């Protein structure tokens, strides 16, 4: 019996050593790969895509250089998969630009560490869902133009391209990556990773406006200033945060005029004054 336990102990020690060696090796490989990525220059021909966006040219030169480095890290550390379409440089650069714009002034080792895959469809996707109402289950089709689930983001390029190059209140790339930021603290609740001292103020302001929007959406009348946010933002707190983030980057002057407290909270969190990036 003693021999058995000794052998078992030796097995677990060896297994632990093998696991540790494997873990250290993978970390070493990752660090070496990141060092190689840091040496990759940003291709001048890719700036034509950035110049077409309404945000890039308004960035300070230092921020342009910083976001270009972030774009390279993003493109070389994430897997892009096209469904019935080819993944082009334009898709990679534009997606990475807006994803990294959100984190431009946030301290992160990489752009979205947990994210692994971006799946791109050419046109809106019809998915099947099972819904329950009073114990009755029904299958329904619903259309999506984007979706996120921590390690995967789904985009529809037809919509993403149009919104990337024109200010339209909506921007599906910004929306889905706002969800990714929301995921970073482990909960999808409309509250991104915040310093403890800022948590109360954020939740008080955001939840108050969310409740007001939800009440208006339930009545579906007298929208007033809440028309800027729309009914989808009333779905839940997470969607509210994602939609308000879209407005912060896409129509900051309107957001500031109607919801100055929301604008201030987002300005403090993203550390970007988008009023200076977007003209009226």
PDB file of C-alpha atoms in Angstrom:
ATOM      1  CA  UNK A   1       0.000   0.000   0.000  1.00  0.00           C
ATOM      2  CA  UNK A   2       2.852   2.385   0.860  1.00  0.00           C
ATOM      3  CA  UNK A   3       4.462   1.710  -2.525  1.00  0.00           C
ATOM      4  CA  UNK A   4       1.166   2.587  -4.201  1.00  0.00           C
ATOM      5  CA  UNK A   5       0.940   5.975  -2.435  1.00  0.00           C
ATOM      6  CA  UNK A   6       4.589   6.735  -3.190  1.00  0.00           C
ATOM      7  CA  UNK A   7       4.015   5.998  -6.875  1.00  0.00           C
ATOM      8  CA  UNK A   8       0.863   8.158  -6.830  1.00  0.00           C
ATOM      9  CA  UNK A   9       2.749  11.001  -5.221  1.00  0.00           C
ATOM     10  CA  UNK A  10       5.559  10.719  -7.763  1.00  0.00           C
ATOM     11  CA  UNK A  11       2.979  10.732 -10.560  1.00  0.00           C
ATOM     12  CA  UNK A  12       1.333  13.938  -9.326  1.00  0.00           C
ATOM     13  CA  UNK A  13       4.728  15.620  -8.804  1.00  0.00           C
ATOM     14  CA  UNK A  14       5.825  14.717 -12.327  1.00  0.00           C
ATOM     15  CA  UNK A  15       2.461  15.779 -13.786  1.00  0.00           C
ATOM     16  CA  UNK A  16       2.704  19.124 -11.957  1.00  0.00           C
ATOM     17  CA  UNK A  17       6.249  19.656 -13.219  1.00  0.00           C
ATOM     18  CA  UNK A  18       5.236  18.862 -16.785  1.00  0.00           C
ATOM     19  CA  UNK A  19       2.268  21.249 -16.523  1.00  0.00           C
ATOM     20  CA  UNK A  20       4.484  24.006 -15.081  1.00  0.00           C
ATOM     21  CA  UNK A  21       7.138  23.542 -17.759  1.00  0.00           C
ATOM     22  CA  UNK A  22       4.466  23.607 -20.458  1.00  0.00           C
ATOM     23  CA  UNK A  23       2.902  26.742 -18.985  1.00  0.00           C
ATOM     24  CA  UNK A  24       6.263  28.536 -18.756  1.00  0.00           C
ATOM     25  CA  UNK A  25       7.126  27.496 -22.306  1.00  0.00           C
ATOM     26  CA  UNK A  26       3.848  28.844 -23.674  1.00  0.00           C
ATOM     27  CA  UNK A  27       4.364  32.108 -21.791  1.00  0.00           C
ATOM     28  CA  UNK A  28       7.875  32.367 -23.223  1.00  0.00           C
ATOM     29  CA  UNK A  29       6.577  31.721 -26.747  1.00  0.00           C
ATOM     30  CA  UNK A  30       3.879  34.335 -26.286  1.00  0.00           C
ATOM     31  CA  UNK A  31       6.374  36.944 -25.058  1.00  0.00           C
ATOM     32  CA  UNK A  32       8.690  36.211 -27.965  1.00  0.00           C
ATOM     33  CA  UNK A  33       5.806  36.505 -30.414  1.00  0.00           C
ATOM     34  CA  UNK A  34       4.740  39.834 -28.919  1.00  0.00           C
ATOM     35  CA  UNK A  35       8.308  41.087 -29.244  1.00  0.00           C
ATOM     36  CA  UNK A  36       8.241  40.179 -32.932  1.00  0.00           C
ATOM     37  CA  UNK A  37       4.872  41.891 -33.374  1.00  0.00           C
ATOM     38  CA  UNK A  38       6.242  45.084 -31.816  1.00  0.00           C
ATOM     39  CA  UNK A  39       8.806  45.249 -34.635  1.00  0.00           C
ATOM     40  CA  UNK A  40       6.176  45.070 -37.398  1.00  0.00           C
ATOM     41  CA  UNK A  41       5.693  48.516 -38.986  1.00  0.00           C
ATOM     42  CA  UNK A  42       2.284  49.958 -39.749  1.00  0.00           C
ATOM     43  CA  UNK A  43       1.810  49.833 -43.523  1.00  0.00           C
ATOM     44  CA  UNK A  44       1.305  53.326 -45.011  1.00  0.00           C
ATOM     45  CA  UNK A  45      -1.270  51.947 -47.473  1.00  0.00           C
ATOM     46  CA  UNK A  46      -3.477  50.935 -44.551  1.00  0.00           C
ATOM     47  CA  UNK A  47      -3.881  54.566 -43.461  1.00  0.00           C
ATOM     48  CA  UNK A  48      -6.267  55.135 -46.360  1.00  0.00           C
ATOM     49  CA  UNK A  49      -8.844  53.143 -44.389  1.00  0.00           C
ATOM     50  CA  UNK A  50      -8.196  55.169 -41.237  1.00  0.00           C
ATOM     51  CA  UNK A  51      -8.459  58.490 -43.077  1.00  0.00           C
ATOM     52  CA  UNK A  52     -11.928  57.494 -44.247  1.00  0.00           C
ATOM     53  CA  UNK A  53     -13.181  57.245 -40.665  1.00  0.00           C
ATOM     54  CA  UNK A  54     -14.552  60.423 -39.050  1.00  0.00           C
ATOM     55  CA  UNK A  55     -12.290  60.017 -35.992  1.00  0.00           C
ATOM     56  CA  UNK A  56      -8.708  59.244 -37.028  1.00  0.00           C
ATOM     57  CA  UNK A  57      -7.700  62.599 -38.533  1.00  0.00           C
ATOM     58  CA  UNK A  58      -8.817  64.452 -35.393  1.00  0.00           C
ATOM     59  CA  UNK A  59      -6.512  62.453 -33.136  1.00  0.00           C
ATOM     60  CA  UNK A  60      -3.294  64.004 -31.871  1.00  0.00           C
ATOM     61  CA  UNK A  61      -0.177  62.739 -33.655  1.00  0.00           C
ATOM     62  CA  UNK A  62       0.943  60.891 -30.533  1.00  0.00           C
ATOM     63  CA  UNK A  63      -2.444  59.156 -30.351  1.00  0.00           C
ATOM     64  CA  UNK A  64      -2.299  58.251 -34.046  1.00  0.00           C
ATOM     65  CA  UNK A  65       1.032  56.532 -33.474  1.00  0.00           C
ATOM     66  CA  UNK A  66      -0.287  54.795 -30.372  1.00  0.00           C
ATOM     67  CA  UNK A  67      -3.449  53.491 -32.018  1.00  0.00           C
ATOM     68  CA  UNK A  68      -1.524  52.249 -35.049  1.00  0.00           C
ATOM     69  CA  UNK A  69       0.651  50.146 -32.729  1.00  0.00           C
ATOM     70  CA  UNK A  70      -2.510  48.873 -31.017  1.00  0.00           C
ATOM     71  CA  UNK A  71      -4.026  47.989 -34.392  1.00  0.00           C
ATOM     72  CA  UNK A  72      -0.972  45.889 -35.267  1.00  0.00           C
ATOM     73  CA  UNK A  73      -1.144  44.041 -31.929  1.00  0.00           C
ATOM     74  CA  UNK A  74      -4.867  43.463 -32.390  1.00  0.00           C
ATOM     75  CA  UNK A  75      -4.606  42.171 -35.956  1.00  0.00           C
ATOM     76  CA  UNK A  76      -1.713  39.807 -35.165  1.00  0.00           C
ATOM     77  CA  UNK A  77      -3.141  38.399 -31.925  1.00  0.00           C
ATOM     78  CA  UNK A  78      -6.768  37.808 -32.984  1.00  0.00           C
ATOM     79  CA  UNK A  79      -8.170  35.350 -35.502  1.00  0.00           C
ATOM     80  CA  UNK A  80     -10.498  36.768 -38.159  1.00  0.00           C
ATOM     81  CA  UNK A  81     -12.881  34.286 -39.763  1.00  0.00           C
ATOM     82  CA  UNK A  82     -15.014  35.175 -42.773  1.00  0.00           C
ATOM     83  CA  UNK A  83     -18.281  33.313 -43.321  1.00  0.00           C
ATOM     84  CA  UNK A  84     -18.983  33.099 -47.071  1.00  0.00           C
ATOM     85  CA  UNK A  85     -16.642  36.046 -47.591  1.00  0.00           C
ATOM     86  CA  UNK A  86     -12.943  36.886 -47.720  1.00  0.00           C
ATOM     87  CA  UNK A  87     -11.303  38.679 -44.821  1.00  0.00           C
ATOM     88  CA  UNK A  88      -9.583  41.737 -46.291  1.00  0.00           C
ATOM     89  CA  UNK A  89      -7.048  44.159 -44.842  1.00  0.00           C
ATOM     90  CA  UNK A  90      -9.822  46.760 -44.728  1.00  0.00           C
ATOM     91  CA  UNK A  91     -11.950  44.568 -42.458  1.00  0.00           C
ATOM     92  CA  UNK A  92      -9.043  43.928 -40.101  1.00  0.00           C
ATOM     93  CA  UNK A  93      -7.810  47.538 -39.950  1.00  0.00           C
ATOM     94  CA  UNK A  94     -11.211  49.188 -39.541  1.00  0.00           C
ATOM     95  CA  UNK A  95     -12.391  46.686 -36.919  1.00  0.00           C
ATOM     96  CA  UNK A  96      -9.141  47.013 -34.986  1.00  0.00           C
ATOM     97  CA  UNK A  97      -9.229  50.817 -35.188  1.00  0.00           C
ATOM     98  CA  UNK A  98     -12.603  51.168 -33.507  1.00  0.00           C
ATOM     99  CA  UNK A  99     -11.932  48.397 -31.016  1.00  0.00           C
ATOM    100  CA  UNK A 100      -8.655  50.023 -29.990  1.00  0.00           C
ATOM    101  CA  UNK A 101     -10.076  53.566 -30.025  1.00  0.00           C
ATOM    102  CA  UNK A 102     -12.175  52.616 -26.999  1.00  0.00           C
ATOM    103  CA  UNK A 103      -9.038  51.592 -25.095  1.00  0.00           C
ATOM    104  CA  UNK A 104      -6.740  54.269 -26.514  1.00  0.00           C
ATOM    105  CA  UNK A 105      -6.109  55.897 -23.139  1.00  0.00           C
ATOM    106  CA  UNK A 106      -6.709  52.867 -20.929  1.00  0.00           C
ATOM    107  CA  UNK A 107      -3.758  50.975 -19.480  1.00  0.00           C
ATOM    108  CA  UNK A 108      -3.865  47.484 -21.010  1.00  0.00           C
ATOM    109  CA  UNK A 109      -1.059  45.101 -21.953  1.00  0.00           C
ATOM    110  CA  UNK A 110      -2.895  44.245 -25.155  1.00  0.00           C
ATOM    111  CA  UNK A 111      -6.139  45.184 -26.823  1.00  0.00           C
ATOM    112  CA  UNK A 112      -8.765  42.837 -25.296  1.00  0.00           C
ATOM    113  CA  UNK A 113      -6.667  40.052 -23.770  1.00  0.00           C
ATOM    114  CA  UNK A 114      -9.550  37.564 -23.531  1.00  0.00           C
ATOM    115  CA  UNK A 115     -10.768  38.082 -27.090  1.00  0.00           C
ATOM    116  CA  UNK A 116      -9.636  35.397 -29.516  1.00  0.00           C
ATOM    117  CA  UNK A 117     -11.889  35.400 -32.578  1.00  0.00           C
ATOM    118  CA  UNK A 118     -13.763  37.872 -34.772  1.00  0.00           C
ATOM    119  CA  UNK A 119     -16.317  36.202 -37.038  1.00  0.00           C
ATOM    120  CA  UNK A 120     -17.460  38.348 -39.956  1.00  0.00           C
ATOM    121  CA  UNK A 121     -20.580  37.829 -42.075  1.00  0.00           C
ATOM    122  CA  UNK A 122     -21.253  39.746 -45.295  1.00  0.00           C
ATOM    123  CA  UNK A 123     -24.898  40.561 -44.416  1.00  0.00           C
ATOM    124  CA  UNK A 124     -27.272  40.332 -41.415  1.00  0.00           C
ATOM    125  CA  UNK A 125     -27.473  36.886 -39.832  1.00  0.00           C
ATOM    126  CA  UNK A 126     -30.687  35.049 -39.002  1.00  0.00           C
ATOM    127  CA  UNK A 127     -30.328  32.934 -35.871  1.00  0.00           C
ATOM    128  CA  UNK A 128     -32.814  30.628 -34.188  1.00  0.00           C
ATOM    129  CA  UNK A 129     -33.651  31.098 -30.538  1.00  0.00           C
ATOM    130  CA  UNK A 130     -35.853  29.231 -28.067  1.00  0.00           C
ATOM    131  CA  UNK A 131     -37.924  31.581 -25.917  1.00  0.00           C
ATOM    132  CA  UNK A 132     -40.008  30.751 -22.849  1.00  0.00           C
ATOM    133  CA  UNK A 133     -43.192  32.569 -21.839  1.00  0.00           C
ATOM    134  CA  UNK A 134     -45.381  31.178 -19.059  1.00  0.00           C
ATOM    135  CA  UNK A 135     -43.982  27.694 -19.475  1.00  0.00           C
ATOM    136  CA  UNK A 136     -44.584  27.726 -23.220  1.00  0.00           C
ATOM    137  CA  UNK A 137     -41.452  27.360 -25.360  1.00  0.00           C
ATOM    138  CA  UNK A 138     -41.364  28.692 -28.918  1.00  0.00           C
ATOM    139  CA  UNK A 139     -38.693  28.773 -31.607  1.00  0.00           C
ATOM    140  CA  UNK A 140     -38.163  32.175 -33.156  1.00  0.00           C
ATOM    141  CA  UNK A 141     -35.891  33.618 -35.812  1.00  0.00           C
ATOM    142  CA  UNK A 142     -34.112  36.853 -35.021  1.00  0.00           C
ATOM    143  CA  UNK A 143     -31.719  38.987 -37.042  1.00  0.00           C
ATOM    144  CA  UNK A 144     -28.403  40.204 -35.660  1.00  0.00           C
ATOM    145  CA  UNK A 145     -25.829  42.593 -37.059  1.00  0.00           C
ATOM    146  CA  UNK A 146     -23.388  41.911 -34.242  1.00  0.00           C
ATOM    147  CA  UNK A 147     -22.857  39.858 -31.107  1.00  0.00           C
ATOM    148  CA  UNK A 148     -20.194  39.380 -28.457  1.00  0.00           C
ATOM    149  CA  UNK A 149     -19.419  36.646 -25.935  1.00  0.00           C
ATOM    150  CA  UNK A 150     -16.162  37.562 -24.196  1.00  0.00           C
ATOM    151  CA  UNK A 151     -13.772  35.545 -26.392  1.00  0.00           C
ATOM    152  CA  UNK A 152     -15.674  35.977 -29.690  1.00  0.00           C
ATOM    153  CA  UNK A 153     -17.188  38.929 -31.522  1.00  0.00           C
ATOM    154  CA  UNK A 154     -19.546  38.561 -34.487  1.00  0.00           C
ATOM    155  CA  UNK A 155     -19.862  41.414 -36.988  1.00  0.00           C
ATOM    156  CA  UNK A 156     -21.844  42.017 -40.165  1.00  0.00           C
ATOM    157  CA  UNK A 157     -19.498  43.807 -42.533  1.00  0.00           C
ATOM    158  CA  UNK A 158     -22.201  45.463 -44.669  1.00  0.00           C
ATOM    159  CA  UNK A 159     -23.414  47.448 -41.660  1.00  0.00           C
ATOM    160  CA  UNK A 160     -20.032  47.803 -39.979  1.00  0.00           C
ATOM    161  CA  UNK A 161     -18.440  49.348 -43.070  1.00  0.00           C
ATOM    162  CA  UNK A 162     -21.217  51.895 -43.593  1.00  0.00           C
ATOM    163  CA  UNK A 163     -21.164  52.936 -39.951  1.00  0.00           C
ATOM    164  CA  UNK A 164     -17.363  53.061 -39.749  1.00  0.00           C
ATOM    165  CA  UNK A 165     -17.086  55.703 -42.461  1.00  0.00           C
ATOM    166  CA  UNK A 166     -20.169  57.804 -41.650  1.00  0.00           C
ATOM    167  CA  UNK A 167     -21.496  59.278 -38.402  1.00  0.00           C
ATOM    168  CA  UNK A 168     -24.931  57.708 -37.943  1.00  0.00           C
ATOM    169  CA  UNK A 169     -25.395  57.493 -34.155  1.00  0.00           C
ATOM    170  CA  UNK A 170     -24.868  53.724 -34.528  1.00  0.00           C
ATOM    171  CA  UNK A 171     -21.583  51.861 -34.888  1.00  0.00           C
ATOM    172  CA  UNK A 172     -21.795  48.083 -34.492  1.00  0.00           C
ATOM    173  CA  UNK A 173     -18.042  47.672 -33.923  1.00  0.00           C
ATOM    174  CA  UNK A 174     -18.081  50.206 -31.087  1.00  0.00           C
ATOM    175  CA  UNK A 175     -21.242  48.589 -29.698  1.00  0.00           C
ATOM    176  CA  UNK A 176     -19.859  45.048 -29.581  1.00  0.00           C
ATOM    177  CA  UNK A 177     -16.505  46.085 -28.174  1.00  0.00           C
ATOM    178  CA  UNK A 178     -18.248  48.127 -25.498  1.00  0.00           C
ATOM    179  CA  UNK A 179     -19.750  44.778 -24.462  1.00  0.00           C
ATOM    180  CA  UNK A 180     -16.243  43.285 -24.435  1.00  0.00           C
ATOM    181  CA  UNK A 181     -15.149  46.061 -22.075  1.00  0.00           C
ATOM    182  CA  UNK A 182     -18.210  45.389 -19.924  1.00  0.00           C
ATOM    183  CA  UNK A 183     -17.094  41.717 -19.715  1.00  0.00           C
ATOM    184  CA  UNK A 184     -13.656  42.663 -18.384  1.00  0.00           C
ATOM    185  CA  UNK A 185     -14.705  42.732 -14.734  1.00  0.00           C
ATOM    186  CA  UNK A 186     -16.423  39.356 -15.034  1.00  0.00           C
ATOM    187  CA  UNK A 187     -20.008  40.626 -15.158  1.00  0.00           C
ATOM    188  CA  UNK A 188     -22.190  41.849 -18.019  1.00  0.00           C
ATOM    189  CA  UNK A 189     -24.107  44.512 -16.136  1.00  0.00           C
ATOM    190  CA  UNK A 190     -23.463  47.809 -17.873  1.00  0.00           C
ATOM    191  CA  UNK A 191     -20.642  48.674 -15.462  1.00  0.00           C
ATOM    192  CA  UNK A 192     -17.135  48.518 -16.958  1.00  0.00           C
ATOM    193  CA  UNK A 193     -14.032  48.014 -14.791  1.00  0.00           C
ATOM    194  CA  UNK A 194     -14.013  51.040 -12.468  1.00  0.00           C
ATOM    195  CA  UNK A 195     -12.012  52.292  -9.538  1.00  0.00           C
ATOM    196  CA  UNK A 196     -13.907  51.645  -6.320  1.00  0.00           C
ATOM    197  CA  UNK A 197     -14.171  55.387  -5.627  1.00  0.00           C
ATOM    198  CA  UNK A 198     -16.041  55.949  -8.911  1.00  0.00           C
ATOM    199  CA  UNK A 199     -18.437  53.011  -8.726  1.00  0.00           C
ATOM    200  CA  UNK A 200     -21.251  54.684  -6.785  1.00  0.00           C
ATOM    201  CA  UNK A 201     -21.382  57.802  -8.954  1.00  0.00           C
ATOM    202  CA  UNK A 202     -21.352  55.752 -12.171  1.00  0.00           C
ATOM    203  CA  UNK A 203     -24.084  53.343 -11.126  1.00  0.00           C
ATOM    204  CA  UNK A 204     -26.241  56.118  -9.709  1.00  0.00           C
ATOM    205  CA  UNK A 205     -26.156  58.163 -12.928  1.00  0.00           C
ATOM    206  CA  UNK A 206     -26.347  55.288 -15.409  1.00  0.00           C
ATOM    207  CA  UNK A 207     -29.041  53.289 -13.633  1.00  0.00           C
ATOM    208  CA  UNK A 208     -31.142  56.403 -13.071  1.00  0.00           C
ATOM    209  CA  UNK A 209     -31.123  57.258 -16.782  1.00  0.00           C
ATOM    210  CA  UNK A 210     -31.660  53.630 -17.725  1.00  0.00           C
ATOM    211  CA  UNK A 211     -34.764  53.408 -15.529  1.00  0.00           C
ATOM    212  CA  UNK A 212     -36.147  56.602 -17.049  1.00  0.00           C
ATOM    213  CA  UNK A 213     -35.517  55.327 -20.588  1.00  0.00           C
ATOM    214  CA  UNK A 214     -37.070  51.966 -19.738  1.00  0.00           C
ATOM    215  CA  UNK A 215     -40.218  53.669 -18.436  1.00  0.00           C
ATOM    216  CA  UNK A 216     -40.516  55.739 -21.621  1.00  0.00           C
ATOM    217  CA  UNK A 217     -39.931  52.673 -23.813  1.00  0.00           C
ATOM    218  CA  UNK A 218     -42.635  50.723 -21.982  1.00  0.00           C
ATOM    219  CA  UNK A 219     -45.151  53.498 -22.725  1.00  0.00           C
ATOM    220  CA  UNK A 220     -43.691  54.065 -26.215  1.00  0.00           C
ATOM    221  CA  UNK A 221     -44.654  57.736 -26.237  1.00  0.00           C
ATOM    222  CA  UNK A 222     -43.316  61.116 -25.211  1.00  0.00           C
ATOM    223  CA  UNK A 223     -39.770  60.055 -26.003  1.00  0.00           C
ATOM    224  CA  UNK A 224     -38.319  63.555 -25.891  1.00  0.00           C
ATOM    225  CA  UNK A 225     -34.555  63.497 -25.424  1.00  0.00           C
ATOM    226  CA  UNK A 226     -34.615  59.698 -24.967  1.00  0.00           C
ATOM    227  CA  UNK A 227     -35.247  59.328 -28.695  1.00  0.00           C
ATOM    228  CA  UNK A 228     -31.485  59.844 -29.062  1.00  0.00           C
ATOM    229  CA  UNK A 229     -30.852  56.580 -27.208  1.00  0.00           C
ATOM    230  CA  UNK A 230     -33.707  54.537 -28.695  1.00  0.00           C
ATOM    231  CA  UNK A 231     -35.660  51.528 -27.510  1.00  0.00           C
ATOM    232  CA  UNK A 232     -32.829  48.994 -27.879  1.00  0.00           C
ATOM    233  CA  UNK A 233     -30.899  50.750 -25.111  1.00  0.00           C
ATOM    234  CA  UNK A 234     -33.845  49.959 -22.808  1.00  0.00           C
ATOM    235  CA  UNK A 235     -33.341  46.182 -23.256  1.00  0.00           C
ATOM    236  CA  UNK A 236     -31.093  45.921 -20.184  1.00  0.00           C
ATOM    237  CA  UNK A 237     -28.253  47.768 -18.447  1.00  0.00           C
ATOM    238  CA  UNK A 238     -25.572  46.130 -20.622  1.00  0.00           C
ATOM    239  CA  UNK A 239     -27.234  47.260 -23.850  1.00  0.00           C
ATOM    240  CA  UNK A 240     -27.741  50.712 -22.349  1.00  0.00           C
ATOM    241  CA  UNK A 241     -24.000  51.038 -21.715  1.00  0.00           C
ATOM    242  CA  UNK A 242     -23.154  49.813 -25.239  1.00  0.00           C
ATOM    243  CA  UNK A 243     -25.627  52.170 -26.933  1.00  0.00           C
ATOM    244  CA  UNK A 244     -24.565  55.191 -24.866  1.00  0.00           C
ATOM    245  CA  UNK A 245     -20.949  54.396 -25.751  1.00  0.00           C
ATOM    246  CA  UNK A 246     -21.947  54.446 -29.429  1.00  0.00           C
ATOM    247  CA  UNK A 247     -23.520  57.879 -28.985  1.00  0.00           C
ATOM    248  CA  UNK A 248     -20.458  59.084 -27.068  1.00  0.00           C
ATOM    249  CA  UNK A 249     -18.221  58.377 -30.049  1.00  0.00           C
ATOM    250  CA  UNK A 250     -20.696  58.897 -32.902  1.00  0.00           C
ATOM    251  CA  UNK A 251     -22.835  61.858 -31.779  1.00  0.00           C
ATOM    252  CA  UNK A 252     -21.065  63.366 -28.752  1.00  0.00           C
ATOM    253  CA  UNK A 253     -22.520  66.851 -29.192  1.00  0.00           C
ATOM    254  CA  UNK A 254     -26.077  65.516 -28.978  1.00  0.00           C
ATOM    255  CA  UNK A 255     -25.215  63.291 -26.017  1.00  0.00           C
ATOM    256  CA  UNK A 256     -23.559  66.205 -24.205  1.00  0.00           C
ATOM    257  CA  UNK A 257     -26.523  68.490 -24.901  1.00  0.00           C
ATOM    258  CA  UNK A 258     -29.180  66.048 -23.669  1.00  0.00           C
ATOM    259  CA  UNK A 259     -27.290  63.897 -21.160  1.00  0.00           C
ATOM    260  CA  UNK A 260     -24.298  65.881 -19.836  1.00  0.00           C
ATOM    261  CA  UNK A 261     -23.845  63.617 -16.798  1.00  0.00           C
ATOM    262  CA  UNK A 262     -23.658  60.488 -18.972  1.00  0.00           C
ATOM    263  CA  UNK A 263     -21.184  62.260 -21.236  1.00  0.00           C
ATOM    264  CA  UNK A 264     -19.008  63.234 -18.259  1.00  0.00           C
ATOM    265  CA  UNK A 265     -18.941  59.681 -16.887  1.00  0.00           C
ATOM    266  CA  UNK A 266     -17.938  58.251 -20.270  1.00  0.00           C
ATOM    267  CA  UNK A 267     -15.357  60.983 -20.804  1.00  0.00           C
ATOM    268  CA  UNK A 268     -13.802  60.168 -17.426  1.00  0.00           C
ATOM    269  CA  UNK A 269     -13.868  56.415 -18.087  1.00  0.00           C
ATOM    270  CA  UNK A 270     -12.539  56.401 -21.667  1.00  0.00           C
ATOM    271  CA  UNK A 271     -10.282  59.381 -20.945  1.00  0.00           C
ATOM    272  CA  UNK A 272     -11.242  60.894 -24.299  1.00  0.00           C
ATOM    273  CA  UNK A 273     -13.106  64.134 -24.974  1.00  0.00           C
ATOM    274  CA  UNK A 274     -14.986  63.072 -28.096  1.00  0.00           C
ATOM    275  CA  UNK A 275     -16.369  66.580 -28.577  1.00  0.00           C
ATOM    276  CA  UNK A 276     -12.931  67.422 -29.958  1.00  0.00           C
ATOM    277  CA  UNK A 277     -12.916  64.417 -32.317  1.00  0.00           C
ATOM    278  CA  UNK A 278     -16.262  64.935 -34.022  1.00  0.00           C
ATOM    279  CA  UNK A 279     -17.483  68.180 -35.584  1.00  0.00           C
ATOM    280  CA  UNK A 280     -21.096  69.284 -35.154  1.00  0.00           C
TER     281      UNK A 280
END
